[in-house]
mmCIF file of C-alpha atoms and ligand atoms in Angstrom:
data_model
loop_
_atom_site.group_PDB
_atom_site.id
_atom_site.type_symbol
_atom_site.label_atom_id
_atom_site.label_comp_id
_atom_site.label_asym_id
_atom_site.label_seq_id
_atom_site.Cartn_x
_atom_site.Cartn_y
_atom_site.Cartn_z
ATOM 1 C CA MET A 330 0.000 0.000 0.000
ATOM 2 C CA SER A 331 1.228 3.452 -0.770
ATOM 3 C CA GLY A 332 0.491 6.638 1.058
ATOM 4 C CA ALA A 333 1.891 5.833 4.506
ATOM 5 C CA TRP A 334 2.568 8.951 6.495
ATOM 6 C CA THR A 335 5.385 9.884 8.806
ATOM 7 C CA ARG A 336 3.320 12.496 10.610
ATOM 8 C CA LYS A 337 -0.402 11.977 10.840
ATOM 9 C CA GLY A 338 -2.659 15.022 10.748
ATOM 10 C CA SER A 339 -0.281 17.403 9.021
ATOM 11 C CA ILE A 340 0.156 18.023 5.321
ATOM 12 C CA PRO A 341 3.809 18.819 4.693
ATOM 13 C CA GLY A 342 3.250 18.986 0.953
ATOM 14 C CA VAL A 343 1.124 22.059 1.379
ATOM 15 C CA GLY A 344 2.508 23.376 4.645
ATOM 16 C CA ALA A 345 1.077 23.455 8.111
ATOM 17 C CA THR A 346 -2.560 22.723 8.559
ATOM 18 C CA LEU A 347 -5.025 21.624 11.197
ATOM 19 C CA PRO A 348 -5.644 17.934 11.947
ATOM 20 C CA ALA A 349 -7.933 16.617 9.182
ATOM 21 C CA PRO A 350 -11.167 16.160 11.216
ATOM 22 C CA VAL A 351 -10.807 19.622 12.798
ATOM 23 C CA LYS A 352 -10.034 21.179 9.432
ATOM 24 C CA ALA A 353 -13.068 19.457 7.904
ATOM 25 C CA GLY A 354 -15.264 20.867 10.682
ATOM 26 C CA VAL A 355 -13.908 24.394 10.232
ATOM 27 C CA THR A 356 -14.298 24.100 6.457
ATOM 28 C CA TRP A 357 -17.887 22.943 6.787
ATOM 29 C CA THR A 358 -18.728 25.836 9.139
ATOM 30 C CA ARG A 359 -17.305 28.362 6.689
ATOM 31 C CA SER A 360 -19.158 26.670 3.812
ATOM 32 C CA ALA A 361 -22.447 26.789 5.729
ATOM 33 C CA TRP A 362 -21.865 30.484 6.490
ATOM 34 C CA TRP A 363 -21.178 31.088 2.793
ATOM 35 C CA LEU A 364 -24.450 29.365 1.917
ATOM 36 C CA VAL A 365 -26.380 31.614 4.306
ATOM 37 C CA ARG A 366 -24.620 34.755 3.126
ATOM 38 C CA SER A 367 -24.766 34.082 -0.604
ATOM 39 C CA ARG A 368 -27.908 31.934 -0.702
ATOM 40 C CA GLY A 369 -25.809 29.543 -2.744
ATOM 41 C CA ARG A 370 -25.119 32.073 -5.494
ATOM 42 C CA PRO A 371 -21.459 31.806 -6.470
ATOM 43 C CA ASP A 372 -19.318 34.916 -6.832
ATOM 44 C CA ARG A 373 -18.138 34.500 -10.413
ATOM 45 C CA SER A 374 -15.739 37.437 -10.512
ATOM 46 C CA GLY A 375 -12.041 36.865 -11.179
ATOM 47 C CA ILE A 376 -10.438 33.449 -11.498
ATOM 48 C CA ARG A 377 -10.125 30.955 -8.683
ATOM 49 C CA ILE A 378 -7.425 28.318 -8.969
ATOM 50 C CA LEU A 379 -8.251 24.977 -7.352
ATOM 51 C CA PHE A 380 -5.429 22.601 -6.544
ATOM 52 C CA TYR A 381 -5.206 18.914 -5.830
ATOM 53 C CA HIS A 382 -2.347 16.480 -5.265
ATOM 54 C CA ARG A 383 -3.621 12.956 -5.759
ATOM 55 C CA VAL A 384 -6.817 11.401 -7.113
ATOM 56 C CA SER A 385 -6.920 7.992 -5.471
ATOM 57 C CA ASP A 386 -8.775 5.835 -2.942
ATOM 58 C CA ASP A 387 -5.588 5.526 -0.860
ATOM 59 C CA HIS A 388 -5.842 6.637 2.737
ATOM 60 C CA ASP A 389 -3.782 9.779 2.326
ATOM 61 C CA PRO A 390 -4.636 13.358 3.367
ATOM 62 C CA LEU A 391 -3.493 14.461 -0.098
ATOM 63 C CA ALA A 392 -5.771 12.044 -2.002
ATOM 64 C CA VAL A 393 -9.274 12.959 -3.187
ATOM 65 C CA SER A 394 -11.219 9.848 -4.191
ATOM 66 C CA PRO A 395 -11.818 9.318 -7.915
ATOM 67 C CA ARG A 396 -15.585 9.223 -7.306
ATOM 68 C CA ARG A 397 -15.567 12.547 -5.506
ATOM 69 C CA PHE A 398 -13.228 14.129 -8.058
ATOM 70 C CA LYS A 399 -15.544 13.103 -10.891
ATOM 71 C CA GLU A 400 -18.555 14.565 -9.066
ATOM 72 C CA GLN A 401 -16.681 17.832 -8.541
ATOM 73 C CA MET A 402 -15.682 18.128 -12.181
ATOM 74 C CA GLU A 403 -19.201 17.256 -13.341
ATOM 75 C CA LEU A 404 -20.567 19.954 -11.053
ATOM 76 C CA LEU A 405 -18.283 22.531 -12.698
ATOM 77 C CA ALA A 406 -19.437 21.381 -16.133
ATOM 78 C CA ARG A 407 -23.092 21.489 -15.110
ATOM 79 C CA GLU A 408 -22.750 24.989 -13.708
ATOM 80 C CA GLY A 409 -21.230 26.196 -16.961
ATOM 81 C CA TYR A 410 -17.641 26.831 -15.867
ATOM 82 C CA GLU A 411 -14.866 26.901 -18.382
ATOM 83 C CA VAL A 412 -11.977 24.980 -16.799
ATOM 84 C CA VAL A 413 -8.516 26.061 -17.898
ATOM 85 C CA ASP A 414 -4.907 25.372 -17.001
ATOM 86 C CA LEU A 415 -2.680 28.068 -15.573
ATOM 87 C CA ALA A 416 -1.413 29.131 -18.999
ATOM 88 C CA GLY A 417 -5.018 29.678 -20.057
ATOM 89 C CA ALA A 418 -5.705 31.761 -16.953
ATOM 90 C CA VAL A 419 -2.583 33.863 -17.503
ATOM 91 C CA ASP A 420 -3.543 34.519 -21.126
ATOM 92 C CA LEU A 421 -6.779 35.982 -19.810
ATOM 93 C CA PHE A 422 -4.955 38.059 -17.181
ATOM 94 C CA GLU A 423 -2.482 39.396 -19.702
ATOM 95 C CA ARG A 424 -5.355 40.504 -21.888
ATOM 96 C CA GLU A 425 -6.636 42.240 -18.758
ATOM 97 C CA VAL A 426 -9.836 40.273 -18.769
ATOM 98 C CA ALA A 427 -11.271 37.951 -16.169
ATOM 99 C CA PRO A 428 -14.412 36.636 -17.784
ATOM 100 C CA PRO A 429 -16.988 35.135 -15.476
ATOM 101 C CA ASP A 430 -17.289 31.386 -15.125
ATOM 102 C CA VAL A 431 -13.616 30.463 -15.439
ATOM 103 C CA VAL A 432 -11.878 28.136 -12.972
ATOM 104 C CA ALA A 433 -8.260 27.000 -13.247
ATOM 105 C CA LEU A 434 -7.097 23.554 -12.110
ATOM 106 C CA ASN A 435 -3.710 22.512 -10.726
ATOM 107 C CA PHE A 436 -2.212 19.223 -9.553
ATOM 108 C CA ASP A 437 0.975 19.407 -7.502
ATOM 109 C CA ASP A 438 3.894 16.947 -7.413
ATOM 110 C CA GLY A 439 3.237 14.673 -10.412
ATOM 111 C CA PHE A 440 1.560 11.612 -8.902
ATOM 112 C CA ARG A 441 0.765 8.853 -11.371
ATOM 113 C CA ASP A 442 -2.844 8.539 -10.184
ATOM 114 C CA VAL A 443 -3.544 11.967 -11.700
ATOM 115 C CA GLY A 444 -2.849 10.411 -15.107
ATOM 116 C CA GLU A 445 -4.837 7.303 -14.245
ATOM 117 C CA ASN A 446 -7.872 8.751 -12.479
ATOM 118 C CA ALA A 447 -8.148 12.493 -13.159
ATOM 119 C CA LEU A 448 -7.094 12.659 -16.799
ATOM 120 C CA PRO A 449 -9.967 10.566 -18.247
ATOM 121 C CA VAL A 450 -12.509 12.774 -16.459
ATOM 122 C CA LEU A 451 -10.819 15.968 -17.675
ATOM 123 C CA GLU A 452 -10.573 14.672 -21.237
ATOM 124 C CA HIS A 453 -14.215 13.653 -21.260
ATOM 125 C CA LEU A 454 -15.340 17.115 -20.121
ATOM 126 C CA GLY A 455 -12.881 19.071 -22.282
ATOM 127 C CA PHE A 456 -11.125 20.561 -19.230
ATOM 128 C CA LYS A 457 -7.440 21.464 -18.951
ATOM 129 C CA ALA A 458 -5.108 21.402 -15.955
ATOM 130 C CA THR A 459 -1.557 22.219 -14.943
ATOM 131 C CA VAL A 460 0.684 19.680 -13.179
ATOM 132 C CA PHE A 461 3.638 20.995 -11.164
ATOM 133 C CA LEU A 462 6.658 18.689 -11.150
ATOM 134 C CA PRO A 463 9.707 18.625 -8.894
ATOM 135 C CA THR A 464 12.181 17.423 -11.506
ATOM 136 C CA GLY A 465 14.382 15.515 -9.030
ATOM 137 C CA ALA A 466 11.391 13.527 -7.765
ATOM 138 C CA ILE A 467 10.575 12.453 -11.327
ATOM 139 C CA ASP A 468 14.279 11.643 -11.897
ATOM 140 C CA GLY A 469 14.174 9.508 -8.729
ATOM 141 C CA THR A 470 17.019 11.496 -7.143
ATOM 142 C CA ALA A 471 14.732 13.248 -4.632
ATOM 143 C CA ARG A 472 11.751 12.021 -2.666
ATOM 144 C CA PHE A 473 8.908 13.560 -0.677
ATOM 145 C CA ALA A 474 10.015 13.536 2.954
ATOM 146 C CA TRP A 475 6.493 13.225 4.356
ATOM 147 C CA TYR A 476 5.855 9.752 2.950
ATOM 148 C CA GLU A 477 7.272 6.610 4.500
ATOM 149 C CA GLU A 478 6.258 4.913 1.288
ATOM 150 C CA GLN A 479 5.929 7.331 -1.590
ATOM 151 C CA PRO A 480 3.065 6.710 -4.031
ATOM 152 C CA PRO A 481 4.149 6.221 -7.665
ATOM 153 C CA LEU A 482 4.948 9.310 -9.705
ATOM 154 C CA LEU A 483 4.631 9.834 -13.445
ATOM 155 C CA SER A 484 7.701 8.839 -15.422
ATOM 156 C CA TRP A 485 9.470 11.248 -17.759
ATOM 157 C CA GLU A 486 8.163 9.247 -20.720
ATOM 158 C CA GLU A 487 4.605 9.671 -19.497
ATOM 159 C CA VAL A 488 5.151 13.358 -18.752
ATOM 160 C CA VAL A 489 6.444 14.080 -22.242
ATOM 161 C CA GLU A 490 3.629 12.135 -23.881
ATOM 162 C CA LEU A 491 0.897 13.707 -21.741
ATOM 163 C CA ASP A 492 2.284 17.218 -22.193
ATOM 164 C CA GLY A 493 2.092 16.753 -25.958
ATOM 165 C CA ALA A 494 -1.481 15.429 -25.770
ATOM 166 C CA GLY A 495 -2.847 18.767 -24.592
ATOM 167 C CA THR A 496 -5.081 18.169 -21.559
ATOM 168 C CA LEU A 497 -2.312 18.310 -18.946
ATOM 169 C CA ARG A 498 0.416 20.933 -19.114
ATOM 170 C CA PHE A 499 3.514 20.421 -16.980
ATOM 171 C CA GLU A 500 5.282 23.259 -15.161
ATOM 172 C CA ALA A 501 8.092 23.703 -12.629
ATOM 173 C CA HIS A 502 8.015 22.981 -8.881
ATOM 174 C CA THR A 503 11.752 23.095 -7.957
ATOM 175 C CA VAL A 504 14.128 20.132 -8.171
ATOM 176 C CA THR A 505 13.871 18.569 -4.693
ATOM 177 C CA HIS A 506 10.708 20.177 -3.231
ATOM 178 C CA PRO A 507 12.520 21.950 -0.371
ATOM 179 C CA ASN A 508 11.289 24.698 1.918
ATOM 180 C CA LEU A 509 12.880 27.498 -0.124
ATOM 181 C CA LEU A 510 12.868 29.823 2.885
ATOM 182 C CA LEU A 511 15.476 27.669 4.625
ATOM 183 C CA LEU A 512 17.967 27.606 1.744
ATOM 184 C CA ASP A 513 20.887 29.957 1.150
ATOM 185 C CA ASP A 514 20.686 32.189 -1.919
ATOM 186 C CA GLU A 515 22.706 29.906 -4.157
ATOM 187 C CA SER A 516 20.677 26.782 -3.361
ATOM 188 C CA ALA A 517 17.331 28.563 -3.614
ATOM 189 C CA ARG A 518 18.313 30.028 -6.982
ATOM 190 C CA TYR A 519 19.465 26.602 -8.181
ATOM 191 C CA GLU A 520 16.126 24.964 -7.270
ATOM 192 C CA ILE A 521 14.214 27.658 -9.154
ATOM 193 C CA VAL A 522 16.451 27.939 -12.236
ATOM 194 C CA GLU A 523 17.380 24.282 -12.655
ATOM 195 C CA SER A 524 13.803 22.991 -12.497
ATOM 196 C CA LYS A 525 12.912 25.327 -15.372
ATOM 197 C CA ARG A 526 15.957 24.272 -17.387
ATOM 198 C CA GLY A 527 15.479 20.542 -16.744
ATOM 199 C CA LEU A 528 11.808 20.593 -17.623
ATOM 200 C CA GLU A 529 12.376 22.664 -20.771
ATOM 201 C CA GLU A 530 15.002 20.181 -21.913
ATOM 202 C CA ARG A 531 12.579 17.277 -21.493
ATOM 203 C CA LEU A 532 9.523 18.992 -22.971
ATOM 204 C CA GLY A 533 11.237 20.903 -25.755
ATOM 205 C CA ARG A 534 9.301 24.082 -25.028
ATOM 206 C CA THR A 535 9.494 27.110 -22.761
ATOM 207 C CA VAL A 536 8.365 26.565 -19.171
ATOM 208 C CA ASP A 537 7.075 29.762 -17.662
ATOM 209 C CA ALA A 538 5.074 28.789 -14.581
ATOM 210 C CA PHE A 539 6.399 27.965 -11.121
ATOM 211 C CA CYS A 540 4.835 26.655 -7.913
ATOM 212 C CA TYR A 541 6.479 27.485 -4.541
ATOM 213 C CA PRO A 542 6.722 24.185 -2.588
ATOM 214 C CA ALA A 543 4.121 24.192 0.194
ATOM 215 C CA GLY A 544 3.365 27.757 -0.913
ATOM 216 C CA LEU A 545 6.330 29.011 1.111
ATOM 217 C CA PHE A 546 7.905 32.129 -0.315
ATOM 218 C CA GLY A 547 9.026 35.640 0.516
ATOM 219 C CA GLU A 548 10.403 38.642 -1.346
ATOM 220 C CA ARG A 549 13.681 36.834 -2.050
ATOM 221 C CA GLU A 550 12.031 33.784 -3.638
ATOM 222 C CA ARG A 551 9.692 35.966 -5.680
ATOM 223 C CA LYS A 552 12.699 37.922 -6.949
ATOM 224 C CA PHE A 553 14.597 34.749 -7.921
ATOM 225 C CA VAL A 554 11.515 33.466 -9.759
ATOM 226 C CA ALA A 555 11.276 36.740 -11.697
ATOM 227 C CA GLU A 556 15.015 36.666 -12.501
ATOM 228 C CA ALA A 557 14.759 33.073 -13.746
ATOM 229 C CA GLY A 558 12.290 34.265 -16.391
ATOM 230 C CA TYR A 559 9.029 32.785 -15.138
ATOM 231 C CA ARG A 560 5.908 34.668 -16.172
ATOM 232 C CA VAL A 561 3.754 33.345 -13.395
ATOM 233 C CA ALA A 562 3.989 31.635 -9.999
ATOM 234 C CA VAL A 563 1.394 30.151 -7.673
ATOM 235 C CA THR A 564 1.184 30.057 -3.882
ATOM 236 C CA CYS A 565 -1.060 28.211 -1.425
ATOM 237 C CA GLU A 566 -2.702 31.420 -0.232
ATOM 238 C CA PRO A 567 -6.463 31.416 -0.778
ATOM 239 C CA GLY A 568 -8.216 34.146 -2.731
ATOM 240 C CA VAL A 569 -9.593 35.152 -6.080
ATOM 241 C CA ASN A 570 -7.202 36.349 -8.794
ATOM 242 C CA MET A 571 -8.082 39.471 -10.719
ATOM 243 C CA PRO A 572 -6.483 41.047 -13.800
ATOM 244 C CA GLY A 573 -3.721 43.387 -12.686
ATOM 245 C CA GLY A 574 -2.830 41.263 -9.629
ATOM 246 C CA ASP A 575 0.673 39.948 -8.894
ATOM 247 C CA LEU A 576 1.307 37.195 -11.453
ATOM 248 C CA LEU A 577 4.208 35.865 -9.370
ATOM 249 C CA ALA A 578 2.012 35.283 -6.318
ATOM 250 C CA LEU A 579 -1.296 33.913 -7.551
ATOM 251 C CA CYS A 580 -3.750 32.582 -4.992
ATOM 252 C CA ARG A 581 -5.039 29.022 -4.945
ATOM 253 C CA ARG A 582 -7.445 27.013 -2.846
ATOM 254 C CA GLN A 583 -6.808 23.350 -2.060
ATOM 255 C CA ILE A 584 -9.585 20.800 -2.432
ATOM 256 C CA ASP A 585 -9.361 18.387 0.498
ATOM 257 C CA PRO A 586 -10.360 14.707 0.621
ATOM 258 C CA ARG A 587 -13.061 15.457 3.188
ATOM 259 C CA ASP A 588 -14.628 18.328 1.257
ATOM 260 C CA ARG A 589 -18.290 17.662 0.751
ATOM 261 C CA ARG A 590 -20.405 18.965 -2.109
ATOM 262 C CA LEU A 591 -21.246 22.166 -0.252
ATOM 263 C CA ASP A 592 -17.561 22.733 0.621
ATOM 264 C CA PHE A 593 -16.588 22.373 -3.012
ATOM 265 C CA ARG A 594 -19.339 24.745 -4.154
ATOM 266 C CA ALA A 595 -18.294 27.242 -1.489
ATOM 267 C CA LYS A 596 -14.615 27.037 -2.478
ATOM 268 C CA VAL A 597 -15.490 27.609 -6.137
ATOM 269 C CA GLY A 598 -18.042 30.280 -5.276
ATOM 270 C CA GLY A 599 -15.873 32.492 -3.049
ATOM 271 C CA GLY A 600 -16.758 31.257 0.438
ATOM 272 C CA HIS A 601 -13.158 30.349 1.251
ATOM 273 C CA ASP A 602 -11.242 33.289 -0.194
ATOM 274 C CA THR A 603 -9.598 34.245 3.089
ATOM 275 C CA PRO A 604 -7.094 32.209 5.131
ATOM 276 C CA LEU A 605 -8.191 30.360 8.225
ATOM 277 C CA PRO A 606 -7.914 32.476 11.378
ATOM 278 C CA LEU A 607 -4.358 32.373 12.805
ATOM 279 C CA ARG A 608 -2.985 30.536 9.746
ATOM 280 C CA GLY A 609 -0.422 33.265 9.080
ATOM 281 C CA VAL A 610 0.778 33.254 12.679
ATOM 282 C CA TYR A 611 1.057 29.471 12.701
ATOM 283 C CA ARG A 612 3.006 29.386 9.444
ATOM 284 C CA ARG A 613 5.394 32.126 10.591
ATOM 285 C CA LEU A 614 6.071 30.268 13.834
ATOM 286 C CA ARG A 615 6.616 27.001 12.012
ATOM 287 C CA TYR A 616 8.491 28.196 8.945
ATOM 288 C CA GLY A 617 10.198 31.389 10.056
ATOM 289 C CA GLU A 618 9.817 35.092 9.496
ATOM 290 C CA GLY A 619 10.173 34.935 5.720
ATOM 291 C CA SER A 620 6.924 33.005 5.380
ATOM 292 C CA LYS A 621 4.791 35.961 4.686
ATOM 293 C CA PRO A 622 1.146 36.073 3.840
ATOM 294 C CA GLN A 623 -0.068 36.972 0.400
ATOM 295 C CA PRO A 624 0.174 40.599 -0.759
ATOM 296 C CA ALA A 625 -3.254 42.001 0.008
ATOM 297 C CA ALA A 626 -3.708 43.364 -3.518
ATOM 298 C CA THR A 627 -4.507 39.970 -4.999
ATOM 299 C CA ILE A 628 -6.979 38.921 -2.322
ATOM 300 C CA LEU A 629 -10.537 40.103 -2.421
ATOM 301 C CA THR A 630 -12.182 39.833 0.929
ATOM 302 C CA PRO A 631 -15.773 38.770 0.448
ATOM 303 C CA GLY A 632 -18.418 41.087 1.874
ATOM 304 C CA ARG A 633 -19.775 40.315 5.299
HETATM 305 ZN ZN1 ZN B 1172 4.375 20.257 -3.908
#
């Protein structure tokens, strides 16, 4: 069995979080409050980016079940959303438009079950998605520290073939998936530059999107990402992205395995655009002073 965890209740891949049952309870409360406030009418302004890691029945706090994933995607289709990858979202931003009814999809870390279980659903519905790869993990020279037994990842052969097929587009996520905030300048720059170079060599095209591991970044990391020539970078800070926002610090919202239908609707509809209370404090204590919250300009606080 894959998906064994070294530390139960935390999600190192996406940074500090609450124990899963507590988080699910808090999420549900916020979703219910959204339902009351909005009467179930989604806020369709801007572009929300939803991110997943795995689509699998494994017992893993990063795995959404294939059944639930399919239901979520079918809900987006039914409600008339256009589902794009990050490149598609950035094209819209660069044209200074954020049409209503657009959602962007991301998968982090390159797990094989995304190809097996998510891809057929996306293909069937005509959706696109971005997959962020740590190149060393795909090489087999680095591994994710939070797994005792790491679930299978896509191979380079599969990555190249899938990237050419058009539904999934692969982008950079460092080489070894470190906490960039803890690295010296040279190592941090290497992780950012080398993942772009390595991926471009494999894919034979320009790679211009980057994902900060666990969403951990500060001014220094943002600067290195800009210097490396990326057009766009994503964080794990929640919020809606609007034209004119910071393209090197886009907001995303994670879909969790325990998210129910209402939670998913609320996340898509703007009910979870702000961080959990005390999240910033917790992350700063755990990851150090550089772990700063999102620049306020790209977050729209929903009305009370
Ligand atoms: Zn990651």
